[in-house]
Amino acid sequence: MTDLRIDRVETVLLDVPLRRPHRFARASMAAQPVLLVFVRTAGGVTGVGEGVVPGGPWWGGESVETMRLVVERYLTPVLLGRRVDDLAGIRRDLGDVVAANLYAKAAVEVALHDAWARCLGVPVHTLLGGVARRSVPVTWALGTEPAPVVVEEALGKLDAGLHRSFKLKMGALEPAEDVARVCAIAEKLAGVASVRVDLNARWDLLTSLTYLPKLADAGVELVEQPVPGPEIEALAEINRALPIPVMADESLRTPGDALRLARLRAADVYALKTTKSGGLRQTMAIAEIAAAAGIPCHGGTSIESPVGTAASLQLACASPAVTWGSELFGPLLMSEQLLTTPLRYADGELHLPDGPGLGVELDPAAVKAFTRT
């Protein structure tokens, strides 16, 4: 029997260049910082997890630098000597030492799952209840660039058979100008691709009620998080007013959030992210609440590397509730490969890898090349 006790925890910071700058409403990035957390057992098995946020601490309040500090100084002492399969006990004790910091905890929790599954010789989805599907559709996210630039990129993806749905970032321009830009894009893609928008919580209730119906009229199929995360009542009012689905992201971090959103019918779709929710178990709990409420789930992204993407894919393929596709495009946006065998994207979908744990193996040379000095 493999010794499951944890005898070492290590962290590595990477800066992975992107194929093109990725722009949000108030932030942009040309490289994605990534924190890798390695958990090794006394039996010689190592699991890896990832801490990552989309472009810095503006989204979730954490950065890879703060995650590393929290993991090394506060979480590692709790982990050493514990068994990797003691997930419930470890999660409880980590919560006693560190409040919130869900991104840092997610990196550790995914590494524990990877190590435990590798010790058993099974994929992570086995620990989550088994396979509900073998692949998930992948929506390609486009930035806040002018309409012609966005249309050209989208048509290129369509022509190559890579993606059939696109999400447009909004919030960088004045609302009327932004809506006109998106309507122009939706018109060009009408009948050939699904178009969705993400406001990243930049608008207020009145702005949303004024302008979002215009997007629905233009053929936009879904609106993601128009108002700030805590404003769930406003989100519910918008959801009642629109003829198209509203997706909750910033409003949805914990199972308690999922329950409150369901009670208010504040969102028609839930965006799941292992990163923002503290790991696989909490995210699965959110998906189960959604399923009980009849709310479909979408596999969201924090622009993860292949490690975090593989973790999200394992969850998306294990949860019956993830019927609204995914946005697990992070590795495609990165200009360099980190794995010995890349994740397989084909026919607009990301396919579940074979093998134990997360099903991926890091390329040591690539990790060394992008390690922050």
Short mmCIF file of C-alpha atoms in Angstrom, two decimals:
data_model
loop_
_atom_site.label_atom_id
_atom_site.label_comp_id
_atom_site.label_asym_id
_atom_site.label_seq_id
_atom_site.Cartn_x
_atom_site.Cartn_y
_atom_site.Cartn_z
CA MET A 1 0.00 0.00 0.00
CA THR A 2 1.40 3.38 -1.00
CA ASP A 3 2.17 5.68 1.93
CA LEU A 4 -0.36 8.53 1.57
CA ARG A 5 1.22 10.87 4.11
CA ILE A 6 2.31 14.26 2.78
CA ASP A 7 6.02 14.87 3.28
CA ARG A 8 6.64 17.85 0.98
CA VAL A 9 4.79 20.85 -0.48
CA GLU A 10 6.47 23.01 -3.11
CA THR A 11 5.40 26.07 -5.09
CA VAL A 12 6.60 27.40 -8.43
CA LEU A 13 5.63 30.71 -10.08
CA LEU A 14 5.42 30.78 -13.88
CA ASP A 15 4.80 33.56 -16.39
CA VAL A 16 3.37 31.98 -19.54
CA PRO A 17 3.21 34.22 -22.65
CA LEU A 18 -0.07 34.54 -24.56
CA ARG A 19 -0.64 34.40 -28.32
CA ARG A 20 -2.26 37.84 -28.16
CA PRO A 21 -3.11 40.30 -25.38
CA HIS A 22 -6.34 39.38 -23.61
CA ARG A 23 -8.36 42.42 -22.58
CA PHE A 24 -11.02 42.77 -19.92
CA ALA A 25 -13.06 45.88 -19.11
CA ARG A 26 -10.34 47.46 -16.97
CA ALA A 27 -7.37 45.13 -17.30
CA SER A 28 -5.32 43.33 -19.92
CA MET A 29 -2.49 40.83 -19.98
CA ALA A 30 0.13 39.63 -22.44
CA ALA A 31 1.28 36.78 -20.18
CA GLN A 32 -0.56 34.74 -17.58
CA PRO A 33 1.05 34.34 -14.14
CA VAL A 34 0.51 30.81 -12.79
CA LEU A 35 1.21 29.31 -9.37
CA LEU A 36 1.87 25.57 -9.37
CA VAL A 37 1.53 23.72 -6.06
CA PHE A 38 3.14 20.29 -5.78
CA VAL A 39 2.09 17.93 -2.99
CA ARG A 40 4.33 14.86 -2.55
CA THR A 41 3.52 11.78 -0.51
CA ALA A 42 5.97 9.69 1.50
CA GLY A 43 5.25 6.94 -1.02
CA GLY A 44 6.82 9.06 -3.77
CA VAL A 45 3.64 10.16 -5.56
CA THR A 46 3.31 13.84 -6.48
CA GLY A 47 0.09 15.72 -7.24
CA VAL A 48 -0.10 19.18 -8.78
CA GLY A 49 -2.67 21.96 -8.51
CA GLU A 50 -2.82 25.46 -9.92
CA GLY A 51 -3.52 28.88 -8.48
CA VAL A 52 -4.48 31.43 -11.10
CA VAL A 53 -6.65 34.51 -11.53
CA PRO A 54 -7.67 36.23 -14.78
CA GLY A 55 -5.10 38.96 -15.18
CA GLY A 56 -4.45 39.86 -11.56
CA PRO A 57 -6.20 40.55 -8.25
CA TRP A 58 -8.90 42.81 -9.76
CA TRP A 59 -11.26 39.83 -10.10
CA GLY A 60 -11.03 37.76 -6.95
CA GLY A 61 -8.82 39.81 -4.63
CA GLU A 62 -5.94 37.32 -4.80
CA SER A 63 -2.81 37.19 -6.96
CA VAL A 64 -0.33 34.41 -7.59
CA GLU A 65 2.05 36.21 -5.21
CA THR A 66 -0.46 36.29 -2.33
CA MET A 67 -1.46 32.68 -3.04
CA ARG A 68 2.15 31.57 -2.79
CA LEU A 69 2.61 33.31 0.53
CA VAL A 70 -0.58 31.83 1.97
CA VAL A 71 0.28 28.32 0.75
CA GLU A 72 3.85 28.37 2.02
CA ARG A 73 3.38 30.12 5.35
CA TYR A 74 -0.08 29.04 6.49
CA LEU A 75 -1.41 26.05 4.54
CA THR A 76 1.71 23.89 4.25
CA PRO A 77 2.12 23.39 8.03
CA VAL A 78 -1.43 22.01 8.10
CA LEU A 79 -0.69 19.62 5.23
CA LEU A 80 2.58 18.06 6.32
CA GLY A 81 2.12 14.61 7.86
CA ARG A 82 -1.53 14.36 6.80
CA ARG A 83 -2.88 11.76 4.37
CA VAL A 84 -3.85 13.03 0.94
CA ASP A 85 -7.20 11.23 1.21
CA ASP A 86 -8.12 13.14 4.38
CA LEU A 87 -9.82 15.78 2.25
CA ALA A 88 -12.68 16.68 4.58
CA GLY A 89 -10.41 17.02 7.61
CA ILE A 90 -7.77 18.99 5.74
CA ARG A 91 -10.34 21.36 4.23
CA ARG A 92 -11.81 21.99 7.69
CA ASP A 93 -8.42 22.67 9.25
CA LEU A 94 -7.30 24.92 6.40
CA GLY A 95 -10.45 26.95 6.95
CA ASP A 96 -9.56 27.31 10.64
CA VAL A 97 -6.15 28.74 9.72
CA VAL A 98 -7.07 30.91 6.72
CA ALA A 99 -10.41 32.59 6.01
CA ALA A 100 -11.46 33.02 2.36
CA ASN A 101 -8.39 32.86 0.02
CA LEU A 102 -10.33 30.40 -2.10
CA TYR A 103 -7.89 30.55 -5.03
CA ALA A 104 -4.96 29.50 -2.85
CA LYS A 105 -7.02 26.74 -1.26
CA ALA A 106 -8.15 25.54 -4.69
CA ALA A 107 -4.54 25.04 -5.79
CA VAL A 108 -3.87 22.89 -2.73
CA GLU A 109 -7.13 20.96 -2.94
CA VAL A 110 -6.65 20.07 -6.61
CA ALA A 111 -3.10 18.89 -5.86
CA LEU A 112 -4.50 16.64 -3.11
CA HIS A 113 -7.02 15.14 -5.53
CA ASP A 114 -4.33 14.60 -8.16
CA ALA A 115 -2.00 12.89 -5.67
CA TRP A 116 -4.74 10.73 -4.16
CA ALA A 117 -6.04 9.63 -7.55
CA ARG A 118 -2.50 8.80 -8.71
CA CYS A 119 -1.96 6.72 -5.57
CA LEU A 120 -5.10 4.76 -6.49
CA GLY A 121 -4.25 4.60 -10.19
CA VAL A 122 -7.56 6.25 -11.18
CA PRO A 123 -8.53 9.56 -12.83
CA VAL A 124 -9.75 12.42 -10.65
CA HIS A 125 -13.28 12.14 -12.06
CA THR A 126 -13.53 8.74 -10.33
CA LEU A 127 -13.13 10.51 -6.98
CA LEU A 128 -15.91 12.90 -8.02
CA GLY A 129 -18.45 10.19 -8.87
CA GLY A 130 -17.49 8.96 -12.34
CA VAL A 131 -17.97 10.12 -15.90
CA ALA A 132 -21.08 11.90 -17.15
CA ARG A 133 -19.46 12.84 -20.51
CA ARG A 134 -16.11 12.47 -22.27
CA SER A 135 -15.83 16.01 -23.67
CA VAL A 136 -17.26 19.51 -23.34
CA PRO A 137 -17.89 22.21 -25.97
CA VAL A 138 -15.50 25.17 -25.69
CA THR A 139 -16.58 28.78 -26.23
CA TRP A 140 -13.80 31.13 -27.39
CA ALA A 141 -13.57 34.41 -25.47
CA LEU A 142 -12.86 37.61 -27.38
CA GLY A 143 -11.64 40.84 -25.84
CA THR A 144 -12.85 44.43 -25.96
CA GLU A 145 -11.23 45.27 -29.32
CA PRO A 146 -13.16 47.06 -32.12
CA ALA A 147 -15.81 45.09 -34.02
CA PRO A 148 -13.76 44.42 -37.20
CA VAL A 149 -10.89 42.93 -35.17
CA VAL A 150 -13.24 40.71 -33.16
CA VAL A 151 -15.16 39.55 -36.24
CA GLU A 152 -11.95 38.66 -38.08
CA GLU A 153 -10.74 36.53 -35.16
CA ALA A 154 -14.12 34.83 -34.73
CA LEU A 155 -14.46 34.01 -38.42
CA GLY A 156 -10.95 32.58 -38.40
CA LYS A 157 -11.89 30.22 -35.58
CA LEU A 158 -15.09 29.23 -37.37
CA ASP A 159 -13.36 28.59 -40.67
CA ALA A 160 -10.77 26.41 -38.93
CA GLY A 161 -13.55 24.40 -37.24
CA LEU A 162 -12.16 25.23 -33.81
CA HIS A 163 -15.12 26.97 -32.12
CA ARG A 164 -18.81 27.51 -32.77
CA SER A 165 -19.62 29.92 -29.95
CA PHE A 166 -17.99 33.16 -28.84
CA LYS A 167 -18.10 35.30 -25.72
CA LEU A 168 -17.48 39.03 -26.05
CA LYS A 169 -16.04 41.05 -23.20
CA MET A 170 -17.85 44.33 -22.48
CA GLY A 171 -17.50 47.21 -20.05
CA ALA A 172 -14.45 49.05 -21.39
CA LEU A 173 -16.51 51.59 -23.39
CA GLU A 174 -19.50 53.79 -22.66
CA PRO A 175 -22.61 51.58 -22.68
CA ALA A 176 -24.16 52.94 -25.90
CA GLU A 177 -20.88 52.62 -27.80
CA ASP A 178 -20.23 49.16 -26.36
CA VAL A 179 -23.72 47.95 -27.30
CA ALA A 180 -23.32 49.26 -30.85
CA ARG A 181 -20.00 47.42 -31.13
CA VAL A 182 -21.50 44.12 -29.95
CA CYS A 183 -24.60 44.48 -32.12
CA ALA A 184 -22.33 44.94 -35.16
CA ILE A 185 -20.43 41.79 -34.25
CA ALA A 186 -23.62 39.80 -33.60
CA GLU A 187 -24.96 40.87 -37.00
CA LYS A 188 -21.83 39.58 -38.77
CA LEU A 189 -21.99 36.24 -36.93
CA ALA A 190 -25.77 35.77 -37.13
CA GLY A 191 -26.74 32.30 -38.27
CA VAL A 192 -23.20 30.91 -38.12
CA ALA A 193 -22.16 31.17 -34.47
CA SER A 194 -23.51 31.63 -30.96
CA VAL A 195 -22.68 35.04 -29.44
CA ARG A 196 -22.61 35.71 -25.69
CA VAL A 197 -21.42 38.69 -23.67
CA ASP A 198 -19.69 39.15 -20.32
CA LEU A 199 -19.93 42.47 -18.49
CA ASN A 200 -17.61 41.41 -15.65
CA ALA A 201 -19.95 43.21 -13.22
CA ARG A 202 -19.30 46.66 -14.73
CA TRP A 203 -22.86 48.01 -15.06
CA ASP A 204 -25.51 49.01 -12.56
CA LEU A 205 -29.16 47.94 -12.58
CA LEU A 206 -30.54 50.88 -14.56
CA THR A 207 -27.84 50.68 -17.24
CA SER A 208 -28.47 46.95 -17.56
CA LEU A 209 -32.24 47.33 -17.92
CA THR A 210 -31.72 50.10 -20.49
CA TYR A 211 -29.18 48.43 -22.76
CA LEU A 212 -29.33 44.65 -22.34
CA PRO A 213 -32.66 44.27 -24.19
CA LYS A 214 -30.93 45.80 -27.25
CA LEU A 215 -28.38 42.99 -27.14
CA ALA A 216 -31.12 40.39 -26.93
CA ASP A 217 -32.81 41.97 -29.95
CA ALA A 218 -29.51 41.78 -31.85
CA GLY A 219 -29.27 38.03 -31.35
CA VAL A 220 -26.99 37.78 -28.31
CA GLU A 221 -27.89 34.48 -26.66
CA LEU A 222 -26.65 34.96 -23.08
CA VAL A 223 -25.54 37.75 -20.74
CA GLU A 224 -22.99 37.04 -18.04
CA GLN A 225 -22.84 38.99 -14.76
CA PRO A 226 -23.87 42.54 -15.73
CA VAL A 227 -23.91 43.88 -12.13
CA PRO A 228 -21.49 43.58 -9.17
CA GLY A 229 -21.38 40.23 -7.43
CA PRO A 230 -23.11 41.17 -4.16
CA GLU A 231 -26.10 42.68 -6.01
CA ILE A 232 -28.03 39.44 -6.35
CA GLU A 233 -31.43 41.14 -6.09
CA ALA A 234 -30.50 43.37 -9.04
CA LEU A 235 -29.35 40.31 -10.96
CA ALA A 236 -32.72 38.69 -10.28
CA GLU A 237 -34.56 41.75 -11.59
CA ILE A 238 -32.48 41.72 -14.77
CA ASN A 239 -33.09 38.00 -15.20
CA ARG A 240 -36.85 38.52 -14.99
CA ALA A 241 -36.70 41.34 -17.53
CA LEU A 242 -34.63 39.65 -20.24
CA PRO A 243 -35.87 37.08 -22.76
CA ILE A 244 -32.40 35.46 -22.86
CA PRO A 245 -30.50 33.64 -20.08
CA VAL A 246 -28.46 35.50 -17.48
CA MET A 247 -25.39 33.70 -16.14
CA ALA A 248 -24.01 34.26 -12.64
CA ASP A 249 -20.24 34.37 -12.16
CA GLU A 250 -18.99 37.00 -9.70
CA SER A 251 -22.19 36.43 -7.68
CA LEU A 252 -21.40 32.72 -7.35
CA ARG A 253 -18.45 31.57 -5.27
CA THR A 254 -19.85 29.27 -2.58
CA PRO A 255 -22.63 26.70 -2.20
CA GLY A 256 -24.44 29.29 -0.06
CA ASP A 257 -24.35 31.70 -3.00
CA ALA A 258 -25.76 28.97 -5.24
CA LEU A 259 -28.66 28.42 -2.87
CA ARG A 260 -29.46 32.12 -2.59
CA LEU A 261 -29.32 32.60 -6.38
CA ALA A 262 -31.65 29.64 -6.83
CA ARG A 263 -34.15 30.92 -4.27
CA LEU A 264 -34.32 34.30 -6.02
CA ARG A 265 -34.19 32.77 -9.53
CA ALA A 266 -31.48 35.34 -10.12
CA ALA A 267 -29.69 33.42 -12.88
CA ASP A 268 -30.63 30.88 -15.52
CA VAL A 269 -27.08 29.49 -15.80
CA TYR A 270 -24.30 29.06 -13.22
CA ALA A 271 -20.63 29.60 -14.18
CA LEU A 272 -18.56 27.01 -12.31
CA LYS A 273 -14.89 27.70 -11.55
CA THR A 274 -12.83 25.46 -9.31
CA THR A 275 -10.54 28.44 -8.71
CA LYS A 276 -13.06 30.92 -7.31
CA SER A 277 -14.85 28.30 -5.20
CA GLY A 278 -11.89 26.78 -3.39
CA GLY A 279 -11.52 23.56 -5.33
CA LEU A 280 -13.30 20.58 -6.79
CA ARG A 281 -15.48 19.59 -3.82
CA GLN A 282 -17.05 22.98 -3.29
CA THR A 283 -17.60 23.41 -7.01
CA MET A 284 -19.28 20.01 -7.22
CA ALA A 285 -21.54 21.03 -4.32
CA ILE A 286 -22.56 24.14 -6.28
CA ALA A 287 -23.32 21.99 -9.32
CA GLU A 288 -25.48 19.67 -7.24
CA ILE A 289 -27.48 22.59 -5.84
CA ALA A 290 -27.93 23.85 -9.40
CA ALA A 291 -29.11 20.44 -10.56
CA ALA A 292 -31.66 20.25 -7.75
CA ALA A 293 -32.95 23.69 -8.76
CA GLY A 294 -33.05 22.84 -12.48
CA ILE A 295 -30.31 25.34 -13.33
CA PRO A 296 -27.75 24.30 -15.98
CA CYS A 297 -24.05 24.90 -15.38
CA HIS A 298 -21.22 26.17 -17.56
CA GLY A 299 -17.54 25.35 -17.12
CA GLY A 300 -16.00 28.79 -16.62
CA THR A 301 -12.34 29.76 -16.76
CA SER A 302 -9.82 31.93 -14.95
CA ILE A 303 -7.47 31.55 -17.96
CA GLU A 304 -5.86 28.48 -16.43
CA SER A 305 -2.83 26.68 -17.78
CA PRO A 306 -3.32 23.05 -18.86
CA VAL A 307 -3.10 21.95 -15.20
CA GLY A 308 -6.03 24.04 -13.98
CA THR A 309 -7.88 23.40 -17.23
CA ALA A 310 -7.51 19.64 -16.73
CA ALA A 311 -8.92 19.99 -13.21
CA SER A 312 -11.92 21.93 -14.47
CA LEU A 313 -12.38 19.39 -17.26
CA GLN A 314 -12.37 16.48 -14.82
CA LEU A 315 -15.14 18.22 -12.88
CA ALA A 316 -17.14 19.21 -15.97
CA CYS A 317 -17.05 15.61 -17.21
CA ALA A 318 -18.07 14.25 -13.79
CA SER A 319 -21.01 16.59 -13.15
CA PRO A 320 -24.30 15.85 -14.93
CA ALA A 321 -25.27 19.52 -14.36
CA VAL A 322 -22.67 20.92 -16.80
CA THR A 323 -24.94 21.03 -19.83
CA TRP A 324 -24.19 24.60 -21.00
CA GLY A 325 -20.73 23.92 -22.39
CA SER A 326 -17.52 25.50 -21.18
CA GLU A 327 -14.98 28.23 -21.68
CA LEU A 328 -11.91 26.10 -21.03
CA PHE A 329 -9.77 27.76 -23.69
CA GLY A 330 -6.86 28.86 -21.48
CA PRO A 331 -4.17 26.58 -22.98
CA LEU A 332 -5.19 27.65 -26.50
CA LEU A 333 -4.53 31.29 -25.61
CA MET A 334 -1.03 30.47 -24.35
CA SER A 335 1.74 30.58 -26.93
CA GLU A 336 3.83 27.89 -25.25
CA GLN A 337 3.03 24.31 -24.29
CA LEU A 338 3.55 23.13 -20.69
CA LEU A 339 2.63 19.44 -21.04
CA THR A 340 4.48 16.47 -22.49
CA THR A 341 1.22 15.60 -24.29
CA PRO A 342 -1.15 18.55 -24.91
CA LEU A 343 -4.81 18.47 -24.01
CA ARG A 344 -6.88 17.46 -27.02
CA TYR A 345 -9.11 20.09 -28.56
CA ALA A 346 -11.08 18.81 -31.57
CA ASP A 347 -14.36 19.63 -33.31
CA GLY A 348 -15.05 22.56 -30.99
CA GLU A 349 -14.69 20.44 -27.84
CA LEU A 350 -12.10 19.64 -25.16
CA HIS A 351 -11.70 15.91 -24.65
CA LEU A 352 -11.03 14.12 -21.37
CA PRO A 353 -7.48 12.72 -21.19
CA ASP A 354 -6.72 9.18 -20.15
CA GLY A 355 -4.44 8.32 -17.26
CA PRO A 356 -4.46 8.68 -13.47
CA GLY A 357 -4.95 11.88 -11.56
CA LEU A 358 -5.61 14.91 -13.73
CA GLY A 359 -4.44 12.89 -16.73
CA VAL A 360 -1.68 15.35 -17.65
CA GLU A 361 2.09 15.43 -17.22
CA LEU A 362 4.08 18.66 -16.98
CA ASP A 363 7.14 19.09 -19.19
CA PRO A 364 9.98 19.87 -16.73
CA ALA A 365 11.89 21.84 -19.36
CA ALA A 366 8.89 24.07 -20.06
CA VAL A 367 8.27 24.61 -16.34
CA LYS A 368 11.91 25.61 -15.91
CA ALA A 369 11.81 27.92 -18.93
CA PHE A 370 8.86 29.93 -17.63
CA THR A 371 9.69 29.89 -13.91
CA ARG A 372 9.84 33.40 -12.53
CA THR A 373 13.31 34.39 -11.34
#
